[in-house]
C-alpha positions as a printed NumPy array, in Angstrom:
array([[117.402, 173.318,  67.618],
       [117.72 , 176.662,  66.653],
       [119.884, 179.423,  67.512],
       [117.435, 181.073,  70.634],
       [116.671, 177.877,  71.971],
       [120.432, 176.438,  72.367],
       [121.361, 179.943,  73.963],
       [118.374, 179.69 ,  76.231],
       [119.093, 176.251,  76.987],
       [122.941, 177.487,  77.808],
       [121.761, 180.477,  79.942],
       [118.961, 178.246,  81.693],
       [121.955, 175.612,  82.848],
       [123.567, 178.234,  84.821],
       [121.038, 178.64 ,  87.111],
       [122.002, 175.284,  88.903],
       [125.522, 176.792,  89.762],
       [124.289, 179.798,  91.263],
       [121.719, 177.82 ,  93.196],
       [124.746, 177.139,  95.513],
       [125.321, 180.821,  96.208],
       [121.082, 180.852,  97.582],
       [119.738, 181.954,  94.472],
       [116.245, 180.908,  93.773],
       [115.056, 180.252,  90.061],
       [113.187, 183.858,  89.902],
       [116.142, 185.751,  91.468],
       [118.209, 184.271,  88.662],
       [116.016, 185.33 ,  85.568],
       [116.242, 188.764,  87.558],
       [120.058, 188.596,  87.788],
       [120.316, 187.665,  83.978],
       [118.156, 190.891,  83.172],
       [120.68 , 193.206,  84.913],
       [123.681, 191.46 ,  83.046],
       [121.882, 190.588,  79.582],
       [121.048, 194.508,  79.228],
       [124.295, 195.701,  79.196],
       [125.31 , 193.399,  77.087],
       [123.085, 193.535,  74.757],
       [123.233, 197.686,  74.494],
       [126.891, 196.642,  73.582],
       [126.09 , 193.877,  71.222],
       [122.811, 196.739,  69.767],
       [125.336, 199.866,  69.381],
       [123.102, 201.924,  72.468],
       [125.622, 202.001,  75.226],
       [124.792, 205.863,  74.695],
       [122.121, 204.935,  76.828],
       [124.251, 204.14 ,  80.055],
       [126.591, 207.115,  82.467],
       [130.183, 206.333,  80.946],
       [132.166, 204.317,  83.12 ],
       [128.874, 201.649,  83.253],
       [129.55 , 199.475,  80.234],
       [129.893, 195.414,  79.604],
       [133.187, 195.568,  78.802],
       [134.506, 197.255,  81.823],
       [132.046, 194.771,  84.278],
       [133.149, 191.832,  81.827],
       [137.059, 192.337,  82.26 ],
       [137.186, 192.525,  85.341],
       [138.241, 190.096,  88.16 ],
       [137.481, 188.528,  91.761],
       [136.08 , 190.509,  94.548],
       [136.499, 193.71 ,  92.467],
       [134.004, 192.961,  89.872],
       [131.576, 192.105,  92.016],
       [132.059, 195.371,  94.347],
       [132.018, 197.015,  90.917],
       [128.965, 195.473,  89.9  ],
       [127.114, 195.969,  92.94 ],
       [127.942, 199.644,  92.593],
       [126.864, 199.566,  89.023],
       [123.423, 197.974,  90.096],
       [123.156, 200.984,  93.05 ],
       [123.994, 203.678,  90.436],
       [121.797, 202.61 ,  87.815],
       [118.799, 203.203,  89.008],
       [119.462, 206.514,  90.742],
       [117.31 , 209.343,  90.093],
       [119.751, 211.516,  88.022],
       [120.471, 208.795,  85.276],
       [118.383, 210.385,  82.557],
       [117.678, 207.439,  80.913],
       [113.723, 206.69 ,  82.113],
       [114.151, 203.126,  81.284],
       [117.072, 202.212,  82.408],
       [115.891, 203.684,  85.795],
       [113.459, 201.626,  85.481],
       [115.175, 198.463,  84.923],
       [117.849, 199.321,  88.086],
       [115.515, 200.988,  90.774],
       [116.498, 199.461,  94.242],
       [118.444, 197.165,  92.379],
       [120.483, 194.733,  94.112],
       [122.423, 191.376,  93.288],
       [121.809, 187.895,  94.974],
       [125.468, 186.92 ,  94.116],
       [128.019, 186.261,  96.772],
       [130.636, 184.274,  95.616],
       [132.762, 186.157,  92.978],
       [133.396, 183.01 ,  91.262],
       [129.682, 183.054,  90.189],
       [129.292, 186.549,  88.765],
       [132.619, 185.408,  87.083],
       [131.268, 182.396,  85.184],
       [128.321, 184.806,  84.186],
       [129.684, 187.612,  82.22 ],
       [132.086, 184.418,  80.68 ],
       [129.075, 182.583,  79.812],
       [127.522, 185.291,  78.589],
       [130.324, 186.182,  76.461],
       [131.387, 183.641,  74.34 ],
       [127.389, 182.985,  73.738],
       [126.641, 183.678,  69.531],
       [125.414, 186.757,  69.577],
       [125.158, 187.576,  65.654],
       [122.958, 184.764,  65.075],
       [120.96 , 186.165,  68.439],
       [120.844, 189.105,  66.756],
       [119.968, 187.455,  63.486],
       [116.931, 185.73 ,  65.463],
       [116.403, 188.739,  67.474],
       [117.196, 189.632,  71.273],
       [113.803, 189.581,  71.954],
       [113.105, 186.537,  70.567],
       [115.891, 185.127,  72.699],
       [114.677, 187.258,  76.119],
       [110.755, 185.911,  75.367],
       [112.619, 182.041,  75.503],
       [114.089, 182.478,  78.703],
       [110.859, 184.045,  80.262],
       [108.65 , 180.852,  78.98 ],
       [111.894, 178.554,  80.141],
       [111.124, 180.048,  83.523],
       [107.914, 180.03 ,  83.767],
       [107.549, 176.116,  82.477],
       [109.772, 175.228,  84.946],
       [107.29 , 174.152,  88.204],
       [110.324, 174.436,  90.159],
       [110.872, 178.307,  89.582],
       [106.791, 178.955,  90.941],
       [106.714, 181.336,  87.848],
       [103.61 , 179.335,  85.758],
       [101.164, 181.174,  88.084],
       [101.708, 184.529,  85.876],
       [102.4  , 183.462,  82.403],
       [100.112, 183.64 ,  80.11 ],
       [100.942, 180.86 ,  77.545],
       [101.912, 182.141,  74.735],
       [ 99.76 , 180.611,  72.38 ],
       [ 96.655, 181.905,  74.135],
       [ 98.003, 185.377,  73.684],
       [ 98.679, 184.772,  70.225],
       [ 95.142, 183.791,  69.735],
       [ 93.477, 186.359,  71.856],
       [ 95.903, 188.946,  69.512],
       [ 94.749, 187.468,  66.382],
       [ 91.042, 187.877,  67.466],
       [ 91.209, 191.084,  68.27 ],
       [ 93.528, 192.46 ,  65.443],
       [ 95.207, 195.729,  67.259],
       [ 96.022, 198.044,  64.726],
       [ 97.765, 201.599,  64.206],
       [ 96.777, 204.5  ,  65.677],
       [ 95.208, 202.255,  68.458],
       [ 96.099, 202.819,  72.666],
       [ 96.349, 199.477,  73.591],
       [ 96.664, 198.773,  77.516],
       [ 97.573, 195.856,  79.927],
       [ 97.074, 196.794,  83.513],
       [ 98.255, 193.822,  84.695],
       [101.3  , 193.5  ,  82.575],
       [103.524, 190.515,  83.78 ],
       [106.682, 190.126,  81.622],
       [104.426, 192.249,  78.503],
       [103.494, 189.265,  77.005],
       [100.24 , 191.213,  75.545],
       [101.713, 193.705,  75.307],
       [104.668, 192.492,  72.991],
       [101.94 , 190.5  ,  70.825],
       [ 99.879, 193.187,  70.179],
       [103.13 , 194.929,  69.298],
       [104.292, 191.853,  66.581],
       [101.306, 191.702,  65.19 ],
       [101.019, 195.52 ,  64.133],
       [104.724, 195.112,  62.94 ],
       [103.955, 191.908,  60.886],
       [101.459, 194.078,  59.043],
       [103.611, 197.355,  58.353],
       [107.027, 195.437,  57.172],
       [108.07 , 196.162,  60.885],
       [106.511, 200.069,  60.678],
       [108.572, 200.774,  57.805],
       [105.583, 201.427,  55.77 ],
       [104.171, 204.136,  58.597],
       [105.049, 207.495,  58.241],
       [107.371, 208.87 ,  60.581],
       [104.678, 210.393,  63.119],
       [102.945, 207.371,  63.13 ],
       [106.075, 205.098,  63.927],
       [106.84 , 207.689,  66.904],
       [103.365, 206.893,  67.879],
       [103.786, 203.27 ,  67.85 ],
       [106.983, 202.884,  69.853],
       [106.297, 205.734,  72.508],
       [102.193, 206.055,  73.134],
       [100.74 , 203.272,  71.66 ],
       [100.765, 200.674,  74.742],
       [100.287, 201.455,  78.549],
       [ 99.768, 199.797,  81.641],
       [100.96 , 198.697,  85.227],
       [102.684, 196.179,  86.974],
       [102.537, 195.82 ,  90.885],
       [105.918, 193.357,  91.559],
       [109.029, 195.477,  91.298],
       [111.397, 192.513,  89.595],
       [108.419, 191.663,  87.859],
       [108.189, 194.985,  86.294],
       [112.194, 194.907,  85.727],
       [111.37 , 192.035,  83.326],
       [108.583, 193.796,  81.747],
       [110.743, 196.773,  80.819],
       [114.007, 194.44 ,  79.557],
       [111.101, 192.562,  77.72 ],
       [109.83 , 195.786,  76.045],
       [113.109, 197.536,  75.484],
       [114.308, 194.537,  73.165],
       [111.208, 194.864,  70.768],
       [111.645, 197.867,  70.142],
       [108.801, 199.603,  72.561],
       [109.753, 202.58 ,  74.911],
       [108.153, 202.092,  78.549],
       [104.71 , 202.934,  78.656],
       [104.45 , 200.039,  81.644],
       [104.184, 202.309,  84.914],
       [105.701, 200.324,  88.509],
       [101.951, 200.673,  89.907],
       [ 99.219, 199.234,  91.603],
       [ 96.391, 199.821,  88.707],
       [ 93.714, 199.035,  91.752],
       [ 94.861, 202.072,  93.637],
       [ 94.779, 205.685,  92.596],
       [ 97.555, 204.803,  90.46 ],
       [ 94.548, 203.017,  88.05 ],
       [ 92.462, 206.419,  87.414],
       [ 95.689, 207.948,  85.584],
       [ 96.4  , 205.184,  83.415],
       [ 95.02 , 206.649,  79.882],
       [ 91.523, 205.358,  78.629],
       [ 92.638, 202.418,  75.439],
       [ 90.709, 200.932,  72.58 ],
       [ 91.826, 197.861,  73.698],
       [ 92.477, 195.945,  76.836],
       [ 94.386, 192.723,  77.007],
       [ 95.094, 191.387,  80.405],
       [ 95.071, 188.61 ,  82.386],
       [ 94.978, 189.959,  86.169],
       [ 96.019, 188.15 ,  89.21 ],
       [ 93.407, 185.857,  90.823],
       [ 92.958, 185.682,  94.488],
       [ 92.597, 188.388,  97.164],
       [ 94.272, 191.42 ,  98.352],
       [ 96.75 , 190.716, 100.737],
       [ 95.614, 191.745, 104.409],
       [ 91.67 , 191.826, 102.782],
       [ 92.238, 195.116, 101.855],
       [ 89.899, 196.844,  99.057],
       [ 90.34 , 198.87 ,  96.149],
       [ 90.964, 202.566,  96.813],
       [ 89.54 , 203.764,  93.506],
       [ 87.521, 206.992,  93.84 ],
       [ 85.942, 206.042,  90.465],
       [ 84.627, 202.179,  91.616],
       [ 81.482, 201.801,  92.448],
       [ 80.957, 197.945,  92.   ],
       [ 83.519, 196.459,  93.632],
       [ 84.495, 198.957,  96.103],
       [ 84.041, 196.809,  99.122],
       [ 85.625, 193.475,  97.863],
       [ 88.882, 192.261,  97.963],
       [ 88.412, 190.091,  95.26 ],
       [ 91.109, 191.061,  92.882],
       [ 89.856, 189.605,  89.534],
       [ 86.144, 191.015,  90.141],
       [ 88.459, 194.531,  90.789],
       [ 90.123, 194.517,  87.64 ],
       [ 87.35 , 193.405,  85.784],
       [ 85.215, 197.192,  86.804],
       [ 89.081, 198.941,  85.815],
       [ 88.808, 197.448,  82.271],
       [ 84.956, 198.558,  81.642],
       [ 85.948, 201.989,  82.766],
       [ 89.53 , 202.291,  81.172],
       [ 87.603, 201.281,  77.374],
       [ 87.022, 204.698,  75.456],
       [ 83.412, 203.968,  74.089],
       [ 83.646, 201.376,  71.031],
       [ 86.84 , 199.667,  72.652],
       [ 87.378, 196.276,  72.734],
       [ 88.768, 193.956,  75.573],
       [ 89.835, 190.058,  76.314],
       [ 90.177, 189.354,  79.875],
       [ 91.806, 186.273,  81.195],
       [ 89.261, 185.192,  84.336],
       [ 88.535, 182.42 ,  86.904],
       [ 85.357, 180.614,  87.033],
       [ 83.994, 181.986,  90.209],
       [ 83.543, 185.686,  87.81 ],
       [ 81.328, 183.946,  86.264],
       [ 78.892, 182.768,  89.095],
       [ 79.898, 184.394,  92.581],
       [ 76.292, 185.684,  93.658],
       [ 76.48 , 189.399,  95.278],
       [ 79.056, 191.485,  94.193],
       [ 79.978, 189.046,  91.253],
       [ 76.392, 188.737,  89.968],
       [ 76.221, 192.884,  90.225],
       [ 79.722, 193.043,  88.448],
       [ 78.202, 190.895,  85.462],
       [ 74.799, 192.339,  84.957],
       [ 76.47 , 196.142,  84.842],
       [ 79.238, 194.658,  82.337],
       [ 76.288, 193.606,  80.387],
       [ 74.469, 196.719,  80.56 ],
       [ 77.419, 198.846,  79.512],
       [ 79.203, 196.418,  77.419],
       [ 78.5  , 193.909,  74.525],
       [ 80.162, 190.651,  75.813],
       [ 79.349, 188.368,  72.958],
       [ 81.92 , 185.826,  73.71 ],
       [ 83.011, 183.337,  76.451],
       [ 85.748, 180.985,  76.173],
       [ 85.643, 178.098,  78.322],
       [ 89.964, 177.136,  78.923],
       [ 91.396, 173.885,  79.689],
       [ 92.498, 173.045,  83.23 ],
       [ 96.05 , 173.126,  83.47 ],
       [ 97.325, 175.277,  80.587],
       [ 98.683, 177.943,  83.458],
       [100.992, 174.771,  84.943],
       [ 98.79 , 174.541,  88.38 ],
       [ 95.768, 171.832,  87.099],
       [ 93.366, 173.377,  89.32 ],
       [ 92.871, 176.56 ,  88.213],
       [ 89.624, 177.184,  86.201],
       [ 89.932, 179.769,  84.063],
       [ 87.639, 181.573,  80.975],
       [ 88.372, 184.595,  78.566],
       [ 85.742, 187.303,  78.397],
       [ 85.544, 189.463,  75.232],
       [ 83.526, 192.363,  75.312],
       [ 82.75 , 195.937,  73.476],
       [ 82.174, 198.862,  75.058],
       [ 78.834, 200.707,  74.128],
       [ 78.277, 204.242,  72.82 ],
       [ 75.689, 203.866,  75.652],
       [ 75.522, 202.38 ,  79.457],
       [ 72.026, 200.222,  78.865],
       [ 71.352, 196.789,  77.089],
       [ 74.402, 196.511,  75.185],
       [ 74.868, 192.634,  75.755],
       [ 72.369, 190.814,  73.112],
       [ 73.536, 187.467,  72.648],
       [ 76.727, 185.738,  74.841],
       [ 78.451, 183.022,  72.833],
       [ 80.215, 180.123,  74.878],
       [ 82.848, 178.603,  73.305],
       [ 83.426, 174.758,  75.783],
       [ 87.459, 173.943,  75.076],
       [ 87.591, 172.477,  78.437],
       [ 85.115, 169.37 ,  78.449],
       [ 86.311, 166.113,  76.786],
       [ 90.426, 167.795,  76.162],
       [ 93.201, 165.956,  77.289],
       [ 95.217, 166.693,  80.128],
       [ 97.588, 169.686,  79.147],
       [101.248, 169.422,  80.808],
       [104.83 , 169.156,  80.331],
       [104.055, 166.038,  78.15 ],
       [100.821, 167.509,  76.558],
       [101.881, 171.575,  75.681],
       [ 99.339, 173.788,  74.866],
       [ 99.434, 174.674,  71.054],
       [ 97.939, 177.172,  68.743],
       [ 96.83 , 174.353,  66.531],
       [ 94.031, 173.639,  69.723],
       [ 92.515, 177.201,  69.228],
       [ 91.879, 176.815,  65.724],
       [ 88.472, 175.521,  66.002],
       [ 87.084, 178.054,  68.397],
       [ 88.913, 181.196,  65.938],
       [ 86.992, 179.676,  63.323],
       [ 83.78 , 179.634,  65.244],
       [ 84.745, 183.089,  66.5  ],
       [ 84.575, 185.581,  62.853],
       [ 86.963, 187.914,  61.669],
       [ 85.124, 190.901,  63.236],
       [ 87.042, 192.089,  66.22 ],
       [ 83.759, 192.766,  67.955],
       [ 81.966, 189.442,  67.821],
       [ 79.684, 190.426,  65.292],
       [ 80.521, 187.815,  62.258],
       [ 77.871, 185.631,  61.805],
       [ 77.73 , 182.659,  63.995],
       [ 76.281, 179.364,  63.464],
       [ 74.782, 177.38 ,  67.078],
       [ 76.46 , 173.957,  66.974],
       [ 73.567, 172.451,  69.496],
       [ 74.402, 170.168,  72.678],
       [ 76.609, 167.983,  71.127],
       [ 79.01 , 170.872,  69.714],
       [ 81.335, 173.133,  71.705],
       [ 79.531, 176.662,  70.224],
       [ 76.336, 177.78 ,  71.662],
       [ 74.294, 181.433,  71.628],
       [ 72.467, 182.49 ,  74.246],
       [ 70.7  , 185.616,  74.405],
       [ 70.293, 188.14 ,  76.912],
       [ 66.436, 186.755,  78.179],
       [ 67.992, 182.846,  79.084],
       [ 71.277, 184.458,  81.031],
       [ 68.555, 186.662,  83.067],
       [ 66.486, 183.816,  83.774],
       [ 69.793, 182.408,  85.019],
       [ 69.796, 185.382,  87.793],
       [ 73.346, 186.458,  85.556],
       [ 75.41 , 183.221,  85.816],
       [ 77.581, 182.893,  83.061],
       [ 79.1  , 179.974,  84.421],
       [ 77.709, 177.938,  81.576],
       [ 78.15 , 174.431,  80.221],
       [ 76.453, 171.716,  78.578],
       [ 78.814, 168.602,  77.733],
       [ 79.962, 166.121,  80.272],
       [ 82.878, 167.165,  81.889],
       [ 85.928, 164.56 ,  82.08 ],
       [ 88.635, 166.877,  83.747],
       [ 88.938, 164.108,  86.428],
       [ 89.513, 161.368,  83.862],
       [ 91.526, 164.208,  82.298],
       [ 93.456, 164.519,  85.698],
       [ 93.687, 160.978,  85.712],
       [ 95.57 , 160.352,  82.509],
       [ 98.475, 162.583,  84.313],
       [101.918, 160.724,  83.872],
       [104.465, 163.301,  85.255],
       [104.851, 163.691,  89.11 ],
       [105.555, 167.104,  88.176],
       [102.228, 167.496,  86.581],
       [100.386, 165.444,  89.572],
       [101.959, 168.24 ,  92.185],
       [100.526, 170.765,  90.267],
       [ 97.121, 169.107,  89.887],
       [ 97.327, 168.677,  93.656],
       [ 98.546, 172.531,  94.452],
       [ 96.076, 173.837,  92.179],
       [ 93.225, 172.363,  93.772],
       [ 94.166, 172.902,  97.529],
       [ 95.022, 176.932,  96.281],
       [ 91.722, 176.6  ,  95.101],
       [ 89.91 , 175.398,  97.902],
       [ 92.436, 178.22 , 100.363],
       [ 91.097, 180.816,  97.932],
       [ 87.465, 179.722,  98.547],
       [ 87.753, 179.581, 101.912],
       [ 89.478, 182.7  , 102.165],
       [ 86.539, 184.73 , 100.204],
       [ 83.712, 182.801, 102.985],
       [ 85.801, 183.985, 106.233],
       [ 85.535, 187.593, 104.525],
       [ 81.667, 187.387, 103.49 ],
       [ 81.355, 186.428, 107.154],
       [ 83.443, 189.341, 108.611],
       [ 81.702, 191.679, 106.054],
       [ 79.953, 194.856, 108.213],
       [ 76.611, 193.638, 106.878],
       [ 77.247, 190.016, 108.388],
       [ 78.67 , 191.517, 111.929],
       [ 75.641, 194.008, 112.314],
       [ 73.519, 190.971, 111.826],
       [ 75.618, 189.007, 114.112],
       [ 74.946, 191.404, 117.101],
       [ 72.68 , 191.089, 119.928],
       [ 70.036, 194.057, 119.964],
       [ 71.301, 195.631, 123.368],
       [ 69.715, 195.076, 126.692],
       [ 68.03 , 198.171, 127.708]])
């Protein structure tokens, strides 16, 4: 076990005390954020960052009711608008602690304290932060799977589409950064961690080079802690990117997302000036799909985590995909495994497109890559590795763009080109497949009654979501008008 993992494991266990003081399992990772940044500006030598008076060691030493009326003042002071510090305004906006019982806050700082921070440091904070993201997000019982992206699906969606320097890179549905943060390792990995940049550059890197929005406030608290450990300085605006907010964020030569499935809340619609698509849906994922066309400066490059029904919904959906085609190259599909986002129902796909220099017949050929037919059942027992992406990178090319040269593996293979003539035939469905599909005996092979929950929630969020998008079709203006009786005269 190494170092990260055992203090993840340590930090994790805590939870269960403070579960007695009515803290849920996402209100705890958010309560760790607030105490793990001021330590670690101590343990980093940037307490220069904080007012005076707002340090570790003064929250740490103290005792009983008083620390925690001095850390809930710390929390309220933090994120007022005359700290100077932009990020840690960001992190402490409306802040607030769940904690009750001094005794609790108590056995945090302690905890926290006699944890080995030189070998976290040796590892790296954000190493150690990352670990207890994933830890809450693989545990059902927290509800946090639904919006992490497993990491090895980042990894390979990075390694695809090789960011580089110089390059605006955006996420405009952050999460915890998880893209973002990739994107960011990778570019380090390849510049002896920017020390071979000049200066200008490495100012570039940490301050401009990634952008995008988060909608949930302690989500985007996360985000920010998440960022601030590796080294990257904001650029992750509290916003909703399908609001006005989503015109300002800065056009990017590459987009790496995966955006929220479902519906607005309340069926509300985007209120984009600049959509024209989806303007009257409140299908989220169709939504963010028309932001990332328009956000890609010409030539730019995106991979965009989607559910099936993108791929086949007839109306707006089929309009959204034959105007992504037009303006865009999307030369690659990827087919994902049910269950790799911890609910076994959800059906998802990654798109990877180009941008054109033009806005007509960009799309020649669309390669599907099938990694969901005939794959075991992914779950606690069955992780998702990077070792089951290997086949399809290889498949894939080194060119960023999809333009390697690819070999058709036929019926029986998992690799298939079609060009732009069959999908039209196919009145735009993308939604395509060709091997028998065994997710039920895949479903079936489920040993874990944690994984068997999720199966079940998955599917019956499905079926809501389905349901949910009908009643709207049939409340739509078009629908009602043809509902009405002509009247009498």
């Amino acid at each position: 076990m190494t170092t990260t993992t055992d203090i993840v494991a340590k930090l994790w266990s805590l939870c269960h005390v403070l579960r007695d003081d009515g803290v849920t399992y996402n209100e705890y990772v958010t309560e760790l954020t607030f105490l793990l940044f001021l330590k670690m500006l101590e343990e980093t030598g940037k307490e220069s960052r904080l007012p005076k008076g707002y340090r570790w060691a003064a929250l740490a030493k103290r005792e009983g009711l008083d620390q925690l009326d001095y850390y809930k003042r710390l929390l309220l002071d933090l994120g007022k608008p005359e700290v100077k510090d932009g990020l840690v305004r960001a992190i402490f906006t409306d802040a607030q602690t769940r904690l009750r019982k001094p005794t609790n806050l108590k056995a945090l700082t302690s905890s926290i304290d006699q944890l080995d921070w030189f070998s976290a440091r040796e590892e790296g904070l954000g190493t150690l932060y990352e670990g207890l993201l994933e830890k809450n997000a693989s545990d059902k019982k927290s509800g946090a799977g639904q919006y992490f992206t497993p990491r090895p699906l980042i990894d390979c969606i990075v390694r695809l589409m090789k960011p580089h320097v110089g390059e605006t890179v955006q996420d405009p549905a952050a999460g915890t950064a998880g893209f973002i943060v990739a994107a960011d390792r990778y570019i380090k990995d390849r510049t002896d961690d920017l020390y071979k940049l000049p200066e200008q550059q490495v100012f570039f890197q940490r301050h401009h080079a990634f952008n995008g929005a988060e909608l949930v406030p302690d989500t985007h608290r996360l985000c920010m802690m998440n960022l601030l450990l590796h080294g990257i300085e904001g650029g992750v605006e509290l916003a909703d990117t399908l609001s006005p907010d989503g015109e300002r964020l800065s056009k990017a030569d590459l987009i790496l997302t995966n955006p929220p499935f479902g519906t607005k809340k309340g069926g509300g619609r985007p209120t984009r000036s600049d959509f024209s698509i989806t303007a009257d849906t409140s299908n989220k994922q169709l939504a963010f799909v028309e932001h990332v066309v328009r956000a890609l400066k010409a030539g730019g490059r995106a991979a965009v985590v989607v559910p099936d029904n993108v791929l086949f919904e007839d109306n707006t959906g089929r309009d959204l995909r034959t105007w992504l085609m037009d303006l865009c190259s999307l030369h690659t599909i990827l087919r994902l495994p049910t269950g790799i986002f911890y609910a076994q129902g959800v059906k998802t796909n990654v798109l990877f497109f180009q941008r054109g220099k033009t806005d007509k017949a960009n799309t020649k050929t669309v390669w599907v890559y099938d990694l969901r037919a005939n794959m075991p059942a992914f779950g606690k027992t069955r992780p998702l590795t990077a070792a089951d992406f290997a086949e399809f990178e290889k498949a894939y090319g080194s060119n960023p763009a999809g333009s390697a040269k690819r070999k058709d593996q036929g019926e029986e293979g998992r690799w298939r080109g079609f060009t732009r003539d069959q999908i039209k035939a196919r009145n735009d469905n993308l939604d395509i497949s060709w091997l028998r599909d065994t997710e039920v005996e895949a479903e079936e092979q489920l040993t874990e009654p944690e994984d068997i929950a999720a199966a079940i929630i998955g599917h019956l969020k499905a079926a809501l979501e389905e349901i949910e998008t009908l009643s709207e079709e049939l409340e739509s203006p078009s629908n009602k008008d043809a509902a009405m009786p002509e009247a009498a005269e």
